[in-house]
Amino acid sequence: MTEEQILETPPEDEGYALDGRTVAAIRLAIAAGDRQRLAELLDPLHPADIADLLEQLDGGHRRELLLLGAGLFQGEILSELDEGLREEVIAFLPPDVLADAVRDLESDDVVDLLEDLDTPQQEAILDALEEPDRIAVEQALAYPEFSAGRLMQREVVRAPEHWTVGEAIDYLRANKKTLPDQFYHVIVIDPGVRPVGYVTLGKLLSSKRKEKLTALFEDSFRTIPVSQPESEVAYAFNQYHLISAPVVDDAGRLVGVITIDDAMNVLDEEHEEDILRLAGVGEGSLSDRVSETTRQRFPWLFVNLLTAIIASLVIAQFEEAIAQVVALAVLMPIIASMGGNAGTQSLTVAVRALATKDLTASNVWRVVRRELAVGLINGAIFAIVMGVVGLVWFSSPQLGLVIAAAMIINLGVAALAGILIPVTLDKLGVDPALASGTFVTTVTDVVGFFAFLGLASAVLL
Amino acid sequence: MTEEQILETPPEDEGYALDGRTVAAIRLAIAAGDRQRLAELLDPLHPADIADLLEQLDGGHRRELLLLGAGLFQGEILSELDEGLREEVIAFLPPDVLADAVRDLESDDVVDLLEDLDTPQQEAILDALEEPDRIAVEQALAYPEFSAGRLMQREVVRAPEHWTVGEAIDYLRANKKTLPDQFYHVIVIDPGVRPVGYVTLGKLLSSKRKEKLTALFEDSFRTIPVSQPESEVAYAFNQYHLISAPVVDDAGRLVGVITIDDAMNVLDEEHEEDILRLAGVGEGSLSDRVSETTRQRFPWLFVNLLTAIIASLVIAQFEEAIAQVVALAVLMPIIASMGGNAGTQSLTVAVRALATKDLTASNVWRVVRRELAVGLINGAIFAIVMGVVGLVWFSSPQLGLVIAAAMIINLGVAALAGILIPVTLDKLGVDPALASGTFVTTVTDVVGFFAFLGLASAVLL
């Protein structure tokens, strides 16, 4: 996008997204097969917007757009596409277009692209790269998935300890062509290639030429082990407000650098994953095929069915009581539902607190006591409300008492389950966002039905 | 933290968080009232870690730590603290410590701090600032809450269009003292103070002194309107991989700059809000008081109670059927639970897609058709499973048929509700994460009970 075009664009409340009018115009151009009009419409769009466009179109229009606009295709569009769609688009692109597109990309973007592809597609892309790029990509792929090694870029701007500002600037001027596209620090290394500090470009620009680099070090300096999981990397960037950080191997030697935009991307993906997992949607996006989405959601629903059947088996123990007092069948879902909701509240707070390291071994029991207190207090309030509802609706003080007692029990249990289940899963090395919800609602359903129907059988029959 | 200390720290798998041993040692030092040991332990910690520590301690220990460590208190700790705790800590700190702490902060951090405080606390902090800082903070507070104007820093490094690289570098050297702590671009302005492009510091450092700044402009350049909501700002940074962006007023004049670390912070907060809202927890953290948390969660549980009562009223219409066939009471929660789960799946995908602008007017009907297809296919599979379970368990082919039909109906309705409810709320300007869950489960409970018990009454009685 050129500056003129941006200045012409009126600021919109909708922010920067692809707007409805543009999408409509592009659809028209595709329908008319108007290659030139399409080029005019696509030209000002950022690759991320073109990726969004491809995601919003249905399969037929998408393929037509790729055919008509093949000459305009850029590598960045592939990087921005949803994983599911990426495979489809790569398979559909003519090999020469794909090769051109991939050669445009930085090596860390190629790595990101390759990770999710099948072996034949991976090889097609590797073959399209020039030798040095291919080697860099293959080296990066040797690091474990989701590690700092995969995330980092290998092009690093580094300087020895004895250099002055002037020497660093002269070096940068002399090596203009091989500098990374974006960099924010010059990393200072000792003779063993171990990073010892870094200097911001701002300091470099504003300091006298004869000043020593070591005198300009930033406090924020931290190194990242190359095998560190990317989620920990993102956490460190967020917690310590890092802009870039050198990556070191086991011997402490500089092997690459991670910048905040990569960390922001990981943070975004981690959040997305947490939200989807908490809701029982493993992965998936709107551009996946129906069969794919059905397959992704099925296992979660199946587990839910099993837990629902367990709850039903509890109810089945009390068939006799229900046959005598049908009001029990009317009221029992309320107890289960309130428990499920209260449990989900505690659970979500716990999952978030685990992710942000606010819930640790040092305060877990205090948190459990706190959640239990909250659960019991809300339980007591709703016990009174439902006791009155039960009494008024069914004119039975005993029924009112039973539902009140069951409410307190279930909200207390919900609070305990909501904290202890995710904490236990986390200790066992299972992502607490993944499985906690099912366990918690199973507990609250079973306890809710059992407490309510059991008490009712004891008191009413 | 100095470099030596970092190099001494062994890389840990746990990442960078405050580790259990440090927390335990700090607790011991607090208990012993050992001010010197405490200083030794706190000294290497980042302000963000000290804030985490304060959040993890209970109220009594926290106050003791603040008393013992008052001399060590830094302003950044306040910025990093949870909102709820911030007020408590500010109220507890001696006025002179608070004043010193606040004077350390950059003006945008002071703004962030002030936003959530009561007027008396705000005034205490404003009074502690020096005149120019106070004016800057007050000007920022004049912009609407959650707008780009609140987020931006007002210190901008700018240059006129006719400057060369050499002139820009000389200017930076001459103004070393007034440069912002962190900056990544020199923003080039026209004579009307309107930004027309920017140059990265890397380009500035590596280019010849006589080169024109206008020849070094970056493609990524975008301006942000000062009144734009901060969530849109974060979206733009994430979508277009921005590192910094100039903020302009209604006339297009440069008024400040937003950097990626601020945007990352907003993105993180937005995600947190989405997760908590989807779970029916408005806000809140583990360091809130029990009474505060109880009060925050109560309304969500109350709304859930109302919807559960509505579902009960549906069941109550079929008391007679349940009295005759108690199996209905045993099986009905399964239908409701499956509908609730499937609805939550669709809903969560929809809420995320709305937030990332992947679900728009241009593709909403395709998405609805897609979700309906997924719901009906999974509904059909589970209909067969439950039909068989119903048949085997209760030896009634009619009951099997009824539960199968109810399953298909409810999973289809769940898919529709899961998409249409958040889309409708979004159109009405309500945050879909906030209220969708309640509406969707109400729909699936009511439809589930009604379809199952209604069909059963028609077929079995």
XYZ file of N, CA, C and O in Angstrom, chain A residues 3 6 14-17 27 46 48-49 52 55-58 80 169 173 176 179 184 196 201-202 205-207 221-224 228 232 236 238-241 243 260 268 271-272 275 279-280 285-286 288 293-294 297-298 300-302 304 312-313 315 319 329-330 332-334 337-338 341 345-346 348-349 352-353 357 360 362 366 370-371 378 381-382 393, chain B residues 3 6 14-17 27 46 48-49 52 56-58 80 169 173 176 179 184 196 201-202 205-207 217 221-224 232 236 238-241 243 260 268 271-272 275 279-280 285-286 288 293-294 297-298 300-302 304 312-313 315 326 329-330 332-334 337-338 341 345-346 348-349 352-353 357 360 362 366 370-371 378 381-382 393:
676
model
N 1.532 5.426 0.495
C 1.021 6.390 1.470
C -0.215 7.106 0.937
O -1.151 7.373 1.659
N -3.330 5.315 1.545
C -3.771 5.316 2.933
C -4.410 6.636 3.288
O -5.445 6.702 3.928
N -15.096 0.680 11.596
C -14.887 -0.757 11.502
C -13.425 -1.140 11.616
O -13.092 -2.312 11.588
N -12.546 -0.151 11.711
C -11.131 -0.464 11.796
C -10.596 -0.765 10.422
O -10.969 -0.121 9.444
N -9.736 -1.757 10.341
C -8.976 -1.946 9.124
C -9.441 -3.130 8.303
O -8.819 -3.482 7.329
N -10.484 -3.806 8.756
C -10.803 -5.051 8.071
C -11.289 -4.780 6.654
O -11.744 -3.696 6.330
N -16.275 -10.061 -5.597
C -17.156 -11.135 -6.058
C -17.670 -10.858 -7.481
O -17.699 -11.748 -8.325
N -3.630 -5.627 1.915
C -2.522 -6.270 2.615
C -2.672 -7.787 2.446
O -3.788 -8.290 2.368
N -2.584 -10.058 4.525
C -3.455 -10.599 5.577
C -4.928 -10.420 5.206
O -5.780 -11.251 5.534
N -5.238 -9.323 4.504
C -6.620 -9.089 4.086
C -6.999 -10.028 2.943
O -8.135 -10.502 2.872
N -7.810 -13.252 4.434
C -9.156 -13.205 5.004
C -10.207 -13.356 3.910
O -11.222 -14.029 4.079
N -10.570 -16.809 2.863
C -11.290 -17.576 3.880
C -12.790 -17.327 3.815
O -13.593 -18.205 4.116
N -13.157 -16.104 3.417
C -14.583 -15.767 3.404
C -15.310 -16.286 2.161
O -16.518 -16.465 2.189
N -14.561 -16.498 1.077
C -15.214 -16.983 -0.144
C -15.512 -18.476 -0.029
O -14.822 -19.193 0.684
N -16.522 -18.953 -0.749
C -16.727 -20.395 -0.759
C -15.747 -21.046 -1.746
O -15.060 -20.364 -2.515
N -0.494 -16.117 6.025
C -1.618 -15.564 6.773
C -2.837 -16.476 6.755
O -3.770 -16.284 7.540
N 27.964 1.147 13.798
C 27.256 1.831 12.701
C 27.961 1.572 11.365
O 27.318 1.279 10.349
N 26.293 -0.142 8.051
C 26.293 0.499 6.722
C 26.929 -0.434 5.691
O 26.436 -0.566 4.573
N 24.607 -3.559 4.740
C 23.219 -3.182 4.516
C 22.401 -4.297 3.875
O 21.274 -4.571 4.283
N 21.322 -7.402 6.179
C 20.631 -7.180 7.458
C 19.210 -7.739 7.397
O 18.579 -7.742 6.346
N 15.776 -4.729 16.178
C 15.571 -3.661 17.155
C 16.757 -3.474 18.083
O 16.853 -2.495 18.779
N 25.989 -11.191 25.799
C 26.229 -10.623 27.132
C 25.379 -9.365 27.381
O 25.335 -8.859 28.500
N 18.565 0.233 18.927
C 18.990 1.058 17.798
C 18.836 2.538 18.134
O 19.609 3.368 17.667
N 17.844 2.840 18.960
C 17.646 4.232 19.372
C 18.867 4.762 20.109
O 19.340 5.878 19.855
N 21.762 5.245 17.712
C 21.621 6.425 16.864
C 21.899 7.710 17.621
O 22.362 8.686 17.039
N 21.594 7.706 18.911
C 21.665 8.975 19.629
C 22.957 9.128 20.444
O 23.158 10.152 21.069
N 23.813 8.086 20.416
C 25.036 8.179 21.221
C 26.227 8.597 20.366
O 26.215 8.450 19.145
N 17.517 -6.963 29.061
C 18.176 -8.093 28.404
C 17.905 -9.445 29.076
O 18.066 -9.591 30.281
N 17.461 -10.415 28.299
C 17.225 -11.781 28.741
C 17.489 -12.716 27.580
O 17.118 -12.393 26.465
N 18.052 -13.869 27.849
C 18.227 -14.842 26.773
C 17.160 -15.921 26.881
O 16.582 -16.140 27.948
N 16.898 -16.587 25.761
C 15.878 -17.626 25.695
C 16.529 -18.927 25.241
O 17.203 -18.933 24.201
N 13.175 -23.965 24.634
C 12.030 -23.520 25.432
C 10.734 -23.565 24.610
O 10.713 -23.170 23.453
N 6.048 -20.519 26.600
C 6.852 -19.862 27.637
C 7.545 -18.620 27.080
O 7.720 -17.631 27.779
N 7.130 -14.869 28.522
C 8.247 -14.008 28.917
C 8.181 -12.647 28.217
O 8.381 -11.607 28.845
N 5.522 -11.127 27.183
C 4.396 -10.388 27.734
C 4.704 -9.913 29.153
O 4.424 -8.773 29.517
N 5.281 -10.790 29.947
C 5.548 -10.475 31.357
C 6.622 -9.395 31.486
O 6.503 -8.502 32.302
N 7.676 -9.483 30.670
C 8.815 -8.589 30.851
C 8.897 -7.516 29.770
O 9.911 -6.841 29.651
N 7.850 -7.378 28.966
C 7.791 -6.324 27.965
C 9.018 -6.330 27.076
O 9.646 -5.295 26.847
N 11.104 -6.694 23.542
C 10.903 -6.348 22.138
C 11.604 -7.378 21.257
O 11.085 -7.828 20.248
N 9.177 -9.484 19.043
C 7.880 -9.398 19.722
C 6.712 -9.750 18.798
O 5.709 -10.290 19.249
N -1.477 -14.975 20.693
C -2.798 -14.976 20.068
C -3.264 -16.408 19.810
O -4.406 -16.763 20.114
N -4.162 -18.216 23.104
C -5.457 -17.779 23.621
C -6.588 -18.439 22.856
O -7.554 -18.918 23.431
N -6.449 -18.442 21.538
C -7.452 -19.052 20.672
C -7.652 -20.512 21.071
O -8.772 -20.993 21.220
N -9.494 -20.833 24.435
C -10.935 -20.571 24.318
C -11.622 -21.754 23.660
O -12.653 -22.245 24.132
N -14.272 -24.683 25.344
C -15.621 -24.877 24.818
C -15.792 -26.258 24.204
O -16.836 -26.567 23.637
N -14.771 -27.109 24.304
C -14.905 -28.426 23.693
C -14.859 -28.381 22.172
O -15.550 -29.111 21.488
N -11.674 -23.864 12.189
C -12.036 -22.514 11.803
C -13.187 -22.611 10.826
O -13.543 -23.697 10.380
N -13.737 -21.455 10.511
C -14.919 -21.423 9.655
C -14.627 -21.881 8.242
O -15.552 -22.163 7.487
N -12.863 -24.572 7.462
C -12.745 -26.021 7.331
C -13.983 -26.582 6.634
O -15.046 -25.975 6.665
N -15.062 -30.441 10.183
C -15.594 -29.860 11.423
C -16.390 -30.890 12.206
O -16.283 -30.982 13.430
N -17.211 -31.675 11.497
C -18.008 -32.705 12.163
C -17.084 -33.672 12.894
O -17.311 -34.013 14.055
N -15.526 -32.074 16.082
C -16.376 -31.828 17.248
C -16.933 -33.110 17.829
O -17.335 -33.153 18.984
N -16.975 -34.168 17.010
C -17.597 -35.407 17.446
C -17.028 -35.956 18.762
O -17.795 -36.246 19.690
N -15.628 -34.671 21.331
C -16.014 -33.902 22.517
C -17.475 -34.173 22.865
O -17.838 -34.293 24.038
N -18.302 -34.240 21.841
C -19.721 -34.523 22.095
C -19.873 -35.950 22.612
O -20.718 -36.220 23.465
N -19.047 -36.846 22.104
C -19.140 -38.238 22.529
C -18.784 -38.363 24.013
O -19.485 -39.030 24.784
N -19.042 -36.036 26.158
C -20.160 -35.421 26.873
C -21.340 -36.397 26.999
O -22.006 -36.452 28.032
N -27.396 -39.816 34.078
C -28.695 -40.490 33.945
C -28.771 -41.726 34.825
O -29.828 -42.035 35.396
N -27.646 -42.442 34.915
C -27.626 -43.640 35.757
C -27.888 -43.271 37.217
O -28.539 -44.019 37.956
N -29.750 -40.717 38.145
C -31.194 -40.457 38.221
C -31.970 -41.772 38.282
O -32.941 -41.907 39.045
N -35.723 -43.754 40.414
C -36.949 -43.794 39.604
C -38.198 -43.835 40.468
O -39.207 -43.184 40.177
N -38.511 -34.423 39.249
C -38.035 -34.374 37.861
C -38.050 -32.955 37.331
O -37.205 -32.565 36.511
N -39.017 -32.172 37.802
C -39.125 -30.791 37.343
C -37.972 -29.953 37.897
O -37.394 -29.114 37.198
N -34.971 -31.079 39.435
C -33.581 -31.560 39.457
C -32.649 -30.897 38.442
O -31.469 -30.672 38.750
N -33.133 -30.527 37.220
C -32.175 -29.888 36.304
C -31.672 -28.538 36.816
O -30.586 -28.095 36.432
N -32.458 -27.894 37.673
C -32.015 -26.586 38.187
C -30.761 -26.744 39.032
O -29.793 -25.986 38.892
N -27.814 -27.587 36.746
C -27.422 -26.455 35.917
C -26.660 -25.402 36.725
O -25.635 -24.871 36.276
N -27.150 -25.121 37.946
C -26.457 -24.125 38.782
C -25.059 -24.617 39.158
O -24.095 -23.848 39.160
N -22.765 -24.283 36.114
C -22.368 -22.897 35.882
C -21.338 -22.404 36.881
O -20.341 -21.783 36.510
N -17.402 -21.303 36.222
C -16.819 -20.022 36.640
C -15.476 -20.251 37.342
O -14.451 -19.659 36.964
N -15.471 -21.118 38.360
C -14.220 -21.378 39.099
C -13.152 -21.931 38.164
O -11.989 -21.521 38.201
N -12.771 -21.619 34.900
C -12.208 -20.688 33.927
C -11.198 -19.771 34.590
O -10.121 -19.517 34.051
N -11.542 -19.286 35.780
C -10.604 -18.443 36.513
C -9.324 -19.236 36.803
O -8.212 -18.730 36.651
N -7.183 -19.762 33.557
C -6.489 -18.518 33.220
C -5.332 -18.267 34.180
O -4.240 -17.885 33.780
N -5.591 -18.463 35.473
C -4.571 -18.177 36.479
C -3.386 -19.123 36.328
O -2.241 -18.742 36.556
N 0.411 -17.967 35.362
C 1.252 -18.288 36.520
C 0.855 -17.505 37.770
O 1.690 -17.211 38.619
N -0.200 -20.932 41.773
C 0.993 -21.771 41.898
C 0.873 -22.627 43.154
O -0.071 -22.475 43.933
N 2.360 -22.294 45.750
C 2.475 -21.500 46.973
C 1.131 -20.897 47.404
O 0.976 -20.477 48.535
N -4.864 -21.473 49.516
C -5.598 -20.238 49.803
C -6.691 -20.018 48.745
O -7.811 -19.612 49.051
N -10.714 -19.858 49.222
C -11.407 -18.665 48.744
C -12.577 -19.043 47.825
O -13.695 -18.559 47.982
N -12.320 -19.952 46.867
C -13.366 -20.372 45.937
C -14.476 -21.097 46.690
O -15.660 -20.924 46.389
N -22.633 -18.027 47.700
C -23.628 -17.984 46.625
C -24.611 -19.150 46.768
O -25.804 -18.993 46.515
N -27.230 -18.218 49.263
C -28.201 -17.242 48.734
C -29.207 -17.949 47.822
O -30.432 -17.777 47.961
N -28.689 -18.764 46.905
C -29.597 -19.437 45.966
C -30.413 -20.524 46.662
O -31.501 -20.863 46.208
N -44.154 -23.017 44.783
C -44.584 -23.728 43.581
C -45.276 -25.049 43.958
O -46.349 -25.365 43.452
N 23.444 -8.054 33.972
C 23.747 -9.187 33.095
C 24.314 -10.355 33.885
O 24.028 -11.505 33.629
N 21.750 -12.530 35.360
C 21.030 -13.354 34.392
C 21.880 -14.538 33.974
O 21.409 -15.659 33.898
N 10.538 -24.201 33.775
C 9.367 -23.452 34.213
C 9.282 -22.081 33.553
O 8.336 -21.334 33.796
N 10.291 -21.721 32.760
C 10.261 -20.416 32.141
C 10.749 -19.389 33.129
O 11.644 -19.660 33.913
N 10.142 -18.209 33.085
C 10.724 -17.108 33.810
C 9.984 -16.762 35.082
O 10.290 -15.792 35.723
N 8.950 -17.515 35.417
C 8.121 -17.058 36.515
C 8.875 -17.157 37.825
O 9.829 -17.903 37.970
N 8.731 -15.409 51.979
C 7.808 -15.585 53.103
C 8.572 -15.678 54.425
O 8.181 -15.079 55.430
N 12.111 -8.785 38.535
C 11.495 -7.793 37.651
C 10.242 -7.247 38.343
O 9.585 -7.981 39.086
N 7.372 -6.907 37.316
C 6.217 -7.768 37.007
C 6.195 -8.983 37.931
O 5.130 -9.462 38.317
N 7.379 -9.473 38.308
C 7.443 -10.614 39.215
C 7.073 -10.197 40.636
O 6.417 -10.944 41.364
N 3.433 -10.045 40.789
C 2.892 -11.408 40.920
C 3.024 -11.900 42.353
O 2.117 -12.538 42.890
N 0.182 -13.153 44.978
C 0.135 -14.501 45.534
C 0.096 -14.525 47.054
O -0.361 -15.500 47.650
N 0.578 -13.450 47.701
C 0.566 -13.421 49.174
C -0.835 -13.105 49.678
O -1.620 -12.454 48.993
N -1.157 -13.546 50.904
C -2.453 -13.137 51.455
C -2.329 -11.723 52.022
O -1.234 -11.161 52.137
N 2.005 -3.098 37.028
C 1.871 -4.525 36.741
C 0.810 -5.194 37.609
O 0.393 -6.311 37.318
N 19.978 11.757 12.019
C 20.894 11.227 13.043
C 21.450 12.364 13.904
O 21.511 12.262 15.141
N 21.100 12.694 17.974
C 22.247 12.853 18.877
C 22.086 14.099 19.730
O 22.377 14.093 20.929
N 19.280 13.677 22.577
C 19.376 12.406 23.279
C 18.515 12.367 24.554
O 17.823 11.398 24.834
N 14.566 11.993 24.096
C 14.010 10.894 23.283
C 13.232 9.922 24.168
O 13.583 9.723 25.326
N 10.961 2.964 17.522
C 11.383 2.048 16.453
C 11.385 2.702 15.078
O 11.912 2.157 14.138
N 3.445 11.307 6.882
C 3.370 10.856 5.494
C 4.132 9.547 5.265
O 4.075 8.967 4.190
N 14.587 2.455 12.380
C 15.915 2.845 12.850
C 17.001 2.009 12.168
O 18.109 2.487 11.939
N 16.655 0.758 11.841
C 17.615 -0.102 11.149
C 18.021 0.498 9.806
O 19.205 0.556 9.460
N 20.215 3.557 10.308
C 21.580 3.220 10.703
C 22.410 2.695 9.544
O 23.618 2.862 9.515
N 21.722 2.012 8.605
C 22.501 1.327 7.583
C 22.563 2.111 6.268
O 23.201 1.666 5.333
N 21.897 3.271 6.223
C 21.887 4.027 4.959
C 22.919 5.154 4.999
O 23.349 5.589 6.065
N 11.020 5.015 3.057
C 9.725 4.710 3.688
C 9.408 3.219 3.667
O 9.756 2.505 2.723
N 3.551 1.279 6.720
C 3.040 2.507 7.322
C 1.509 2.608 7.330
O 0.867 2.440 6.302
N 0.936 2.864 8.480
C -0.488 3.078 8.675
C -0.695 4.049 9.813
O 0.015 3.953 10.804
N -1.684 4.927 9.692
C -1.974 5.816 10.818
C -3.208 5.306 11.567
O -4.029 4.567 11.015
N -3.312 5.695 12.822
C -4.422 5.265 13.672
C -5.162 6.495 14.175
O -4.534 7.411 14.717
N -9.636 -2.254 18.360
C -9.358 -2.162 16.917
C -7.873 -1.900 16.666
O -7.303 -2.380 15.696
N -5.428 -4.255 14.467
C -4.617 -3.777 13.344
C -3.148 -4.167 13.522
O -2.501 -4.603 12.568
N -1.980 -6.721 15.129
C -1.869 -8.162 14.952
C -2.036 -8.546 13.477
O -1.298 -9.362 12.946
N -3.027 -7.945 12.831
C -3.332 -8.292 11.441
C -2.218 -7.855 10.501
O -1.848 -8.579 9.594
N -1.673 -6.655 10.721
C -0.726 -6.101 9.759
C 0.715 -6.123 10.270
O 1.579 -5.489 9.685
N 0.946 -6.838 11.384
C 2.299 -6.986 11.911
C 2.995 -5.642 12.082
O 4.134 -5.461 11.660
N 4.781 -2.579 14.167
C 5.675 -2.452 15.319
C 5.367 -1.151 16.050
O 5.320 -1.094 17.265
N 4.014 -1.686 19.673
C 3.464 -3.035 19.680
C 3.312 -3.610 21.090
O 2.400 -4.387 21.350
N -3.970 -9.106 24.951
C -3.997 -10.039 26.072
C -5.219 -9.772 26.960
O -5.930 -10.698 27.347
N -8.490 -10.871 25.215
C -8.657 -12.317 25.243
C -9.142 -12.775 26.608
O -10.044 -13.582 26.727
N -8.502 -12.228 27.648
C -8.870 -12.571 29.021
C -10.348 -12.262 29.236
O -11.100 -13.067 29.782
N -12.588 -14.825 27.384
C -12.644 -16.123 28.061
C -13.522 -16.027 29.298
O -14.403 -16.863 29.527
N -17.430 -17.658 30.058
C -17.671 -18.571 31.175
C -18.620 -17.971 32.201
O -18.860 -18.575 33.239
N -19.159 -16.782 31.937
C -20.036 -16.176 32.923
C -19.296 -15.673 34.142
O -19.773 -15.742 35.256
N -10.114 -11.540 39.523
C -8.862 -12.268 39.573
C -8.771 -12.917 40.938
O -9.584 -12.656 41.828
N -7.758 -13.764 41.095
C -7.616 -14.521 42.334
C -7.285 -13.643 43.525
O -7.386 -14.083 44.659
N -8.835 -10.810 44.222
C -9.997 -10.083 44.723
C -10.453 -10.692 46.050
O -10.200 -11.851 46.336
N -15.641 -11.207 44.815
C -15.830 -12.291 43.848
C -17.267 -12.815 43.900
O -17.880 -13.069 42.866
N -17.794 -12.975 45.107
C -19.172 -13.451 45.255
C -20.130 -12.497 44.530
O -21.013 -12.922 43.783
N -19.838 -12.825 40.659
C -20.367 -14.033 40.015
C -21.859 -14.174 40.193
O -22.513 -14.883 39.421
N -22.410 -13.528 41.238
C -23.816 -13.701 41.556
C -24.756 -13.416 40.374
O -25.614 -14.237 40.054
N -24.480 -13.576 37.192
C -24.435 -14.585 36.132
C -25.171 -15.836 36.593
O -25.887 -16.466 35.810
N -24.972 -16.200 37.866
C -25.659 -17.374 38.385
C -27.154 -17.092 38.474
O -27.980 -17.972 38.236
N -27.506 -15.873 38.807
C -28.918 -15.514 38.933
C -29.620 -15.630 37.577
O -30.712 -16.194 37.470
N -28.668 -17.482 35.179
C -28.729 -18.918 34.901
C -29.886 -19.572 35.641
O -30.557 -20.448 35.106
N -37.454 -25.662 33.616
C -38.283 -26.462 34.526
C -39.760 -26.308 34.226
O -40.533 -27.264 34.340
N -40.157 -25.087 33.864
C -41.566 -24.849 33.545
C -41.978 -25.690 32.337
O -43.109 -26.183 32.259
N -40.637 -28.623 31.597
C -40.782 -29.991 32.110
C -42.117 -30.149 32.835
O -42.806 -31.163 32.693
N -41.346 -43.089 33.837
C -40.275 -42.413 34.585
C -38.977 -42.369 33.784
O -38.128 -41.493 33.998
N -37.747 -39.020 32.666
C -36.963 -38.174 33.579
C -35.494 -38.583 33.569
O -34.598 -37.745 33.737
N -35.265 -39.870 33.373
C -33.894 -40.367 33.360
C -33.159 -39.884 32.107
O -31.988 -39.490 32.157
N -34.125 -37.359 29.834
C -34.240 -35.975 29.332
C -32.977 -35.122 29.544
O -32.661 -34.300 28.683
N -32.225 -35.300 30.666
C -31.038 -34.437 30.781
C -29.991 -34.708 29.695
O -29.196 -33.823 29.373
N -29.997 -35.913 29.127
C -29.016 -36.224 28.083
C -29.246 -35.336 26.858
O -28.302 -34.760 26.296
N -28.253 -31.754 27.694
C -26.817 -31.611 27.838
C -26.097 -31.634 26.487
O -25.203 -30.819 26.225
N -26.526 -32.565 25.607
C -25.897 -32.623 24.280
C -26.161 -31.342 23.490
O -25.278 -30.822 22.801
N -23.948 -28.539 24.856
C -22.560 -28.687 24.419
C -22.363 -28.311 22.960
O -21.436 -27.581 22.614
N -20.199 -25.163 21.358
C -19.162 -25.303 20.329
C -19.366 -24.279 19.212
O -18.451 -23.519 18.868
N -20.586 -24.255 18.644
C -20.858 -23.312 17.545
C -20.654 -21.881 18.011
O -20.066 -21.047 17.319
N -18.805 -20.644 20.439
C -17.435 -20.224 20.696
C -16.709 -19.935 19.387
O -15.995 -18.937 19.263
N -16.919 -20.801 18.410
C -16.310 -20.556 17.099
C -16.837 -19.234 16.525
O -16.080 -18.431 15.982
N -15.290 -16.173 18.420
C -13.915 -15.965 17.988
C -13.867 -15.385 16.574
O -13.101 -14.479 16.282
N -14.702 -15.935 15.683
C -14.679 -15.484 14.287
C -15.150 -14.037 14.178
O -14.655 -13.277 13.340
N -12.812 -10.939 12.872
C -13.425 -10.444 11.628
C -13.421 -11.504 10.519
O -13.363 -11.173 9.338
N -18.447 -12.300 8.770
C -18.937 -10.982 8.380
C -20.270 -11.143 7.658
O -20.714 -12.262 7.388
N -20.825 -10.823 4.738
C -20.675 -11.447 3.417
C -20.666 -12.970 3.468
O -20.864 -13.626 2.458
N -23.542 -18.570 4.669
C -22.792 -19.777 4.362
C -22.361 -20.467 5.659
O -22.431 -21.693 5.790
N -23.375 -24.137 7.048
C -22.302 -25.054 7.387
C -22.483 -25.606 8.807
O -22.387 -26.819 9.039
N -22.751 -24.719 9.764
C -22.930 -25.158 11.151
C -24.168 -26.049 11.280
O -24.159 -27.033 12.011
N -23.847 -34.626 13.169
C -23.554 -35.158 14.498
C -24.848 -35.563 15.202
O -24.883 -36.577 15.907
N -25.794 -39.002 14.031
C -24.949 -40.059 14.602
C -25.360 -40.344 16.052
O -25.575 -41.495 16.443
N -25.523 -39.278 16.837
C -25.881 -39.480 18.241
C -27.324 -39.960 18.386
O -27.672 -40.610 19.373
N -31.769 -50.174 26.981
C -31.935 -49.877 28.400
C -33.390 -50.057 28.828
O -33.689 -50.692 29.845
